Amino acid sequence: MMQTVRYIPTYTQQGPNPPATGSSLHGHGHWMPENVQLRRAWLSSLLDKTKPEIPHKIRKEVNPVETFRKLIEENSTLYMLAHSMFEEIPEKAPYDRDPTTLKKQVRNYRTMLYLFNTLLTEVPEYFLNDSPDVPSGLIGFPFNVVVDWPMGTPSGRQFFLDYRVNECLKAILNKWNDFLKDPTAGGQGESGGNKTLIKAGWNSNRALQQLEDKANESTPNEPKRKFADLFEYPSGGTPENFFNYPHWDAFFTRKFRSGVRPVAKAAVVNACESFPLSFDTEVSGRTTFWLKGTPYSLHDMLGATKDSSVGTYVDKFVGGVVYQAFLSADSYHCWNAPVTGVVKYRSLIDGTYFAETAASGFGGSSGPDPAGPDLSQRYITHIAARGVLIIDTDVEGGANIGNVGFVVVGMSEVSTCEWFSNTEVGKTITQGDVIGAFHSGGSTHCLLFQRDAVRKLQFNPKAQYPEVASANLAVNSELATLI
């Protein structure tokens, strides 16, 4: 079989070059605002409520942003890179101003840190704007908006690959995740977390409509369902109180109601509510994944550089297939078992958070791409924080297609990949079981199949040829059948 590499176009109907004030820059994922003006308006509002200070403690504990500041300022190399990654941003539109003040926004690392400190006590917003020139929309990756331009510079790529930087970022994002799981967030009593969600615009008609539209687009032949008919929520929930979710994480990891996503009768079902990105055959054990084109490198993807015991599984998948798909920030974010089988290997791997491929940064042939996180999805499967699960399907009730690999990738501030307890090594999981979840943002995932298994499988054409897909594939829907 010939190797097949397919990408989804970054700019719908706008060509390859990013427009200075264009409206559709992130057409697949909704992680970053699709409209540059929306991103600037939100960032301007964040700057308005940000103070030029970094407290030593936050909620009576050491402030990880202050720890990050010390790391930068006490290390000459990182201090130089922190300065340079902002200085390397071009002095021209759309990087030099926002639509309200016509001044530069985030042009130094100190402002970046001040904004990070503010975000530690903010939930991701559904930003509502009454201006006819600036739409409302989801701010799925608030931290990523702050660093979107510097992370694409040569110095930024070096800075955000440094393990010490990523250790600090992990501490910052873990602290943020604590806030997102806190029912007293915002200091407003027992319902504080819920009030914070409402303050962030999630009970608005626009937000609810977007969530409903995203879920319903996966099942175009079924009647349209309202939010309350699609998802589980706590007792007493209404649209007005945003279904009584106690905090952001409870809303974000919400489950579908029973019967909404039935498990298809298939050898492999879709593990995530997700949009197809690529389908590659004849994948390599190890290759130069950091070059333009970003081929898959199984050795790096599965974390063999950190755990040699996974090497035997690398060998099993060489010459096989990698299918990758991404989750929108407004979608279901739990993971379901794609196959029935016994768990043979499970891991969680620390990695990078804001590293992107050079091809999508300021060194790219088309100039910097504001959708860099989208274009970097294949690249980050090798270096980002991620989880790996290997399932043996040669068991009673299984599809008998050997080992199937499931790699979940924490993209940007998605700092938590969680395997549930039913995925412990030696346990049998049943196709369709809920086995884990992302926390705090949208992300991407891969399914790996052995060479011999591919000869037994007929894949869903929308997975095998991502360019024909026009909407998410429903979780638990048919991904592949036995020939």
mmCIF file of C-alpha atoms in Angstrom, residues 213-456:
data_model
loop_
_atom_site.group_PDB
_atom_site.id
_atom_site.type_symbol
_atom_site.label_atom_id
_atom_site.label_comp_id
_atom_site.label_asym_id
_atom_site.label_seq_id
_atom_site.Cartn_x
_atom_site.Cartn_y
_atom_site.Cartn_z
ATOM 1 C CA ASP A 213 -25.794 22.460 16.630
ATOM 2 C CA LYS A 214 -22.420 20.800 17.148
ATOM 3 C CA ALA A 215 -23.958 17.689 18.730
ATOM 4 C CA ASN A 216 -26.751 17.412 16.162
ATOM 5 C CA GLU A 217 -24.479 17.769 13.128
ATOM 6 C CA SER A 218 -23.042 14.302 13.872
ATOM 7 C CA THR A 219 -26.451 12.665 13.336
ATOM 8 C CA PRO A 220 -27.957 14.516 10.348
ATOM 9 C CA ASN A 221 -30.606 11.864 9.705
ATOM 10 C CA GLU A 222 -32.059 12.055 13.209
ATOM 11 C CA PRO A 223 -34.431 14.671 14.687
ATOM 12 C CA LYS A 224 -32.680 17.704 16.173
ATOM 13 C CA ARG A 225 -32.382 17.503 19.946
ATOM 14 C CA LYS A 226 -32.199 20.268 22.531
ATOM 15 C CA PHE A 227 -29.348 20.412 25.042
ATOM 16 C CA ALA A 228 -31.489 18.891 27.814
ATOM 17 C CA ASP A 229 -32.309 15.916 25.585
ATOM 18 C CA LEU A 230 -28.688 15.423 24.500
ATOM 19 C CA PHE A 231 -26.704 15.569 27.739
ATOM 20 C CA GLU A 232 -26.856 14.491 31.359
ATOM 21 C CA TYR A 233 -26.971 17.297 33.937
ATOM 22 C CA PRO A 234 -27.569 17.669 37.699
ATOM 23 C CA SER A 235 -31.039 17.687 39.204
ATOM 24 C CA GLY A 236 -32.793 21.025 39.049
ATOM 25 C CA GLY A 237 -30.990 22.138 35.916
ATOM 26 C CA THR A 238 -32.595 24.630 33.529
ATOM 27 C CA PRO A 239 -31.257 26.752 30.671
ATOM 28 C CA GLU A 240 -31.398 29.768 32.983
ATOM 29 C CA ASN A 241 -29.064 28.233 35.596
ATOM 30 C CA PHE A 242 -27.047 26.494 32.866
ATOM 31 C CA PHE A 243 -28.404 23.122 33.881
ATOM 32 C CA ASN A 244 -27.030 23.453 37.398
ATOM 33 C CA TYR A 245 -23.526 22.313 36.516
ATOM 34 C CA PRO A 246 -21.521 22.979 39.708
ATOM 35 C CA HIS A 247 -18.338 24.027 37.899
ATOM 36 C CA TRP A 248 -16.662 24.186 34.487
ATOM 37 C CA ASP A 249 -15.238 20.656 34.577
ATOM 38 C CA ALA A 250 -18.630 19.072 35.282
ATOM 39 C CA PHE A 251 -20.037 20.844 32.223
ATOM 40 C CA PHE A 252 -17.037 20.143 30.032
ATOM 41 C CA THR A 253 -16.914 16.394 30.762
ATOM 42 C CA ARG A 254 -20.706 16.001 30.487
ATOM 43 C CA LYS A 255 -21.987 12.638 29.252
ATOM 44 C CA PHE A 256 -24.513 11.980 26.528
ATOM 45 C CA ARG A 257 -27.877 10.765 27.764
ATOM 46 C CA SER A 258 -28.574 7.051 27.435
ATOM 47 C CA GLY A 259 -29.475 6.124 23.865
ATOM 48 C CA VAL A 260 -28.199 9.346 22.263
ATOM 49 C CA ARG A 261 -25.032 7.703 20.938
ATOM 50 C CA PRO A 262 -25.789 3.966 20.534
ATOM 51 C CA VAL A 263 -22.851 1.632 19.911
ATOM 52 C CA ALA A 264 -22.718 0.578 16.248
ATOM 53 C CA LYS A 265 -22.358 -3.075 15.255
ATOM 54 C CA ALA A 266 -18.837 -2.808 13.865
ATOM 55 C CA ALA A 267 -15.321 -4.131 14.407
ATOM 56 C CA VAL A 268 -14.168 -0.629 15.392
ATOM 57 C CA VAL A 269 -16.305 2.304 16.527
ATOM 58 C CA ASN A 270 -15.379 5.952 16.726
ATOM 59 C CA ALA A 271 -13.631 6.599 20.052
ATOM 60 C CA CYS A 272 -14.363 10.341 20.239
ATOM 61 C CA GLU A 273 -16.945 12.764 18.877
ATOM 62 C CA SER A 274 -14.463 14.055 16.328
ATOM 63 C CA PHE A 275 -13.663 15.355 12.837
ATOM 64 C CA PRO A 276 -11.331 13.271 10.620
ATOM 65 C CA LEU A 277 -7.906 14.823 10.063
ATOM 66 C CA SER A 278 -5.701 12.204 8.392
ATOM 67 C CA PHE A 279 -5.433 8.534 7.454
ATOM 68 C CA ASP A 280 -1.885 7.253 6.915
ATOM 69 C CA THR A 281 -0.760 3.796 5.823
ATOM 70 C CA GLU A 282 2.669 2.155 5.967
ATOM 71 C CA VAL A 283 3.608 4.198 9.050
ATOM 72 C CA SER A 284 7.239 4.185 10.162
ATOM 73 C CA GLY A 285 8.810 3.066 13.394
ATOM 74 C CA ARG A 286 10.825 6.272 13.580
ATOM 75 C CA THR A 287 11.212 9.192 11.232
ATOM 76 C CA THR A 288 11.855 12.964 11.149
ATOM 77 C CA PHE A 289 8.402 14.020 12.333
ATOM 78 C CA TRP A 290 9.449 17.648 12.857
ATOM 79 C CA LEU A 291 9.860 18.383 9.141
ATOM 80 C CA LYS A 292 7.210 19.843 6.859
ATOM 81 C CA GLY A 293 4.660 17.156 6.081
ATOM 82 C CA THR A 294 4.968 15.689 9.597
ATOM 83 C CA PRO A 295 4.971 11.932 9.035
ATOM 84 C CA TYR A 296 4.070 9.760 12.001
ATOM 85 C CA SER A 297 6.909 8.338 14.089
ATOM 86 C CA LEU A 298 5.555 5.447 16.179
ATOM 87 C CA HIS A 299 8.589 5.314 18.482
ATOM 88 C CA ASP A 300 8.066 8.936 19.517
ATOM 89 C CA MET A 301 4.266 8.910 19.457
ATOM 90 C CA LEU A 302 3.996 5.943 21.858
ATOM 91 C CA GLY A 303 6.659 7.348 24.177
ATOM 92 C CA ALA A 304 9.365 4.720 23.669
ATOM 93 C CA THR A 305 12.006 7.361 24.410
ATOM 94 C CA LYS A 306 10.659 7.504 27.984
ATOM 95 C CA ASP A 307 9.472 3.895 28.462
ATOM 96 C CA SER A 308 11.370 1.196 26.590
ATOM 97 C CA SER A 309 8.738 -1.419 27.479
ATOM 98 C CA VAL A 310 6.400 0.035 24.868
ATOM 99 C CA GLY A 311 8.965 -0.763 22.161
ATOM 100 C CA THR A 312 7.429 -4.178 21.428
ATOM 101 C CA TYR A 313 4.161 -2.471 20.527
ATOM 102 C CA VAL A 314 5.977 -0.019 18.260
ATOM 103 C CA ASP A 315 7.207 -2.995 16.240
ATOM 104 C CA LYS A 316 3.674 -4.409 15.973
ATOM 105 C CA PHE A 317 2.312 -1.201 14.438
ATOM 106 C CA VAL A 318 5.124 -0.589 11.940
ATOM 107 C CA GLY A 319 3.658 -0.696 8.417
ATOM 108 C CA GLY A 320 0.141 -0.293 9.759
ATOM 109 C CA VAL A 321 -2.356 2.567 9.821
ATOM 110 C CA VAL A 322 -2.718 5.726 11.907
ATOM 111 C CA TYR A 323 -6.108 7.446 11.822
ATOM 112 C CA GLN A 324 -6.218 10.888 13.450
ATOM 113 C CA ALA A 325 -9.219 13.058 14.276
ATOM 114 C CA PHE A 326 -9.750 16.178 16.389
ATOM 115 C CA LEU A 327 -12.318 17.227 18.956
ATOM 116 C CA SER A 328 -13.961 20.635 18.762
ATOM 117 C CA ALA A 329 -13.996 22.681 21.946
ATOM 118 C CA ASP A 330 -17.807 22.674 21.860
ATOM 119 C CA SER A 331 -18.098 18.866 21.597
ATOM 120 C CA TYR A 332 -18.358 15.869 23.921
ATOM 121 C CA HIS A 333 -14.941 15.306 25.532
ATOM 122 C CA CYS A 334 -15.037 11.838 27.036
ATOM 123 C CA TRP A 335 -13.388 8.895 25.280
ATOM 124 C CA ASN A 336 -15.187 5.641 24.492
ATOM 125 C CA ALA A 337 -13.566 2.262 23.876
ATOM 126 C CA PRO A 338 -13.187 1.745 20.110
ATOM 127 C CA VAL A 339 -12.938 -2.051 20.462
ATOM 128 C CA THR A 340 -13.546 -4.854 22.927
ATOM 129 C CA GLY A 341 -10.375 -6.333 24.369
ATOM 130 C CA VAL A 342 -7.855 -6.657 27.192
ATOM 131 C CA VAL A 343 -5.735 -3.641 28.154
ATOM 132 C CA LYS A 344 -2.088 -4.595 27.634
ATOM 133 C CA TYR A 345 -0.417 -1.211 28.208
ATOM 134 C CA ARG A 346 -1.429 2.173 29.602
ATOM 135 C CA SER A 347 0.547 5.355 30.193
ATOM 136 C CA LEU A 348 0.350 9.098 30.666
ATOM 137 C CA ILE A 349 3.270 11.043 29.184
ATOM 138 C CA ASP A 350 4.371 14.531 30.194
ATOM 139 C CA GLY A 351 5.179 16.763 27.247
ATOM 140 C CA THR A 352 4.924 20.193 25.738
ATOM 141 C CA TYR A 353 1.930 22.553 25.801
ATOM 142 C CA PHE A 354 2.528 25.395 23.345
ATOM 143 C CA ALA A 355 4.976 23.943 20.827
ATOM 144 C CA GLU A 356 4.012 24.107 17.154
ATOM 145 C CA THR A 357 5.641 22.978 13.947
ATOM 146 C CA ALA A 358 7.962 25.435 12.231
ATOM 147 C CA ALA A 359 5.972 25.083 9.006
ATOM 148 C CA SER A 360 3.034 26.941 10.585
ATOM 149 C CA GLY A 361 5.054 29.673 12.303
ATOM 150 C CA PHE A 362 6.742 32.848 11.107
ATOM 151 C CA GLY A 363 9.294 30.755 9.237
ATOM 152 C CA GLY A 364 6.646 29.135 7.034
ATOM 153 C CA SER A 365 6.532 29.816 3.316
ATOM 154 C CA SER A 366 3.136 31.538 3.627
ATOM 155 C CA GLY A 367 4.006 33.523 6.720
ATOM 156 C CA PRO A 368 2.689 32.932 10.243
ATOM 157 C CA ASP A 369 -0.513 30.995 10.557
ATOM 158 C CA PRO A 370 -2.942 31.999 13.324
ATOM 159 C CA ALA A 371 -4.301 28.451 13.068
ATOM 160 C CA GLY A 372 -0.887 27.032 13.986
ATOM 161 C CA PRO A 373 -2.344 24.689 16.634
ATOM 162 C CA ASP A 374 -4.581 23.149 13.957
ATOM 163 C CA LEU A 375 -1.698 22.587 11.535
ATOM 164 C CA SER A 376 0.500 21.208 14.312
ATOM 165 C CA GLN A 377 -1.803 18.363 15.328
ATOM 166 C CA ARG A 378 0.255 15.637 13.658
ATOM 167 C CA TYR A 379 3.474 17.131 15.021
ATOM 168 C CA ILE A 380 2.280 17.318 18.642
ATOM 169 C CA THR A 381 1.236 13.643 18.716
ATOM 170 C CA HIS A 382 4.978 13.028 19.249
ATOM 171 C CA ILE A 383 5.825 15.686 21.853
ATOM 172 C CA ALA A 384 2.721 16.978 23.676
ATOM 173 C CA ALA A 385 1.279 15.721 26.973
ATOM 174 C CA ARG A 386 -0.655 12.586 26.011
ATOM 175 C CA GLY A 387 -1.986 9.199 27.006
ATOM 176 C CA VAL A 388 -1.381 5.799 25.373
ATOM 177 C CA LEU A 389 -3.610 2.716 25.584
ATOM 178 C CA ILE A 390 -2.891 -0.627 23.840
ATOM 179 C CA ILE A 391 -5.815 -3.068 23.578
ATOM 180 C CA ASP A 392 -5.567 -6.738 22.544
ATOM 181 C CA THR A 393 -8.705 -7.599 20.540
ATOM 182 C CA ASP A 394 -7.899 -11.313 20.140
ATOM 183 C CA VAL A 395 -10.323 -12.264 22.913
ATOM 184 C CA GLU A 396 -13.843 -13.617 23.143
ATOM 185 C CA GLY A 397 -16.177 -10.926 21.852
ATOM 186 C CA GLY A 398 -13.315 -8.993 20.279
ATOM 187 C CA ALA A 399 -12.773 -8.199 16.610
ATOM 188 C CA ASN A 400 -9.649 -10.421 16.394
ATOM 189 C CA ILE A 401 -7.579 -7.746 14.658
ATOM 190 C CA GLY A 402 -4.589 -7.927 16.992
ATOM 191 C CA ASN A 403 -3.525 -4.893 18.985
ATOM 192 C CA VAL A 404 -5.250 -1.529 18.601
ATOM 193 C CA GLY A 405 -3.525 1.603 19.884
ATOM 194 C CA PHE A 406 -5.385 4.636 21.205
ATOM 195 C CA VAL A 407 -3.358 7.852 21.687
ATOM 196 C CA VAL A 408 -5.047 10.894 23.204
ATOM 197 C CA VAL A 409 -3.154 14.174 22.906
ATOM 198 C CA GLY A 410 -3.506 17.113 25.304
ATOM 199 C CA MET A 411 -3.328 20.134 23.053
ATOM 200 C CA SER A 412 -2.233 23.539 24.447
ATOM 201 C CA GLU A 413 -3.850 24.156 27.844
ATOM 202 C CA VAL A 414 -5.551 20.766 27.833
ATOM 203 C CA SER A 415 -3.140 19.727 30.563
ATOM 204 C CA THR A 416 -5.078 16.745 31.858
ATOM 205 C CA CYS A 417 -5.594 13.472 30.016
ATOM 206 C CA GLU A 418 -7.403 11.089 32.368
ATOM 207 C CA TRP A 419 -7.740 7.322 31.987
ATOM 208 C CA PHE A 420 -10.626 5.989 34.068
ATOM 209 C CA SER A 421 -10.096 3.033 36.431
ATOM 210 C CA ASN A 422 -11.670 0.543 34.004
ATOM 211 C CA THR A 423 -8.559 0.856 31.789
ATOM 212 C CA GLU A 424 -6.061 -0.657 34.227
ATOM 213 C CA VAL A 425 -3.694 -3.159 32.624
ATOM 214 C CA GLY A 426 -5.258 -6.632 32.550
ATOM 215 C CA LYS A 427 -8.853 -5.425 32.580
ATOM 216 C CA THR A 428 -11.261 -6.138 29.742
ATOM 217 C CA ILE A 429 -13.016 -3.133 28.247
ATOM 218 C CA THR A 430 -16.140 -3.400 26.145
ATOM 219 C CA GLN A 431 -16.638 -1.449 22.955
ATOM 220 C CA GLY A 432 -18.482 1.782 23.762
ATOM 221 C CA ASP A 433 -17.419 1.940 27.430
ATOM 222 C CA VAL A 434 -16.511 5.437 28.638
ATOM 223 C CA ILE A 435 -12.804 5.025 29.437
ATOM 224 C CA GLY A 436 -11.384 8.527 29.954
ATOM 225 C CA ALA A 437 -11.670 12.240 29.296
ATOM 226 C CA PHE A 438 -9.913 15.453 28.375
ATOM 227 C CA HIS A 439 -10.225 18.354 30.784
ATOM 228 C CA SER A 440 -10.396 22.081 30.010
ATOM 229 C CA GLY A 441 -10.218 22.221 26.182
ATOM 230 C CA GLY A 442 -10.501 20.602 22.736
ATOM 231 C CA SER A 443 -7.830 18.249 21.486
ATOM 232 C CA THR A 444 -6.850 15.460 19.095
ATOM 233 C CA HIS A 445 -6.439 11.675 19.108
ATOM 234 C CA CYS A 446 -5.126 8.761 17.025
ATOM 235 C CA LEU A 447 -6.109 5.121 16.512
ATOM 236 C CA LEU A 448 -3.353 2.714 15.454
ATOM 237 C CA PHE A 449 -3.888 -0.554 13.603
ATOM 238 C CA GLN A 450 -1.464 -3.366 12.736
ATOM 239 C CA ARG A 451 -0.586 -4.093 9.100
ATOM 240 C CA ASP A 452 -2.376 -7.475 9.133
ATOM 241 C CA ALA A 453 -5.506 -5.915 10.652
ATOM 242 C CA VAL A 454 -5.816 -3.414 7.815
ATOM 243 C CA ARG A 455 -6.336 -6.264 5.347
ATOM 244 C CA LYS A 456 -9.342 -7.395 7.405
#
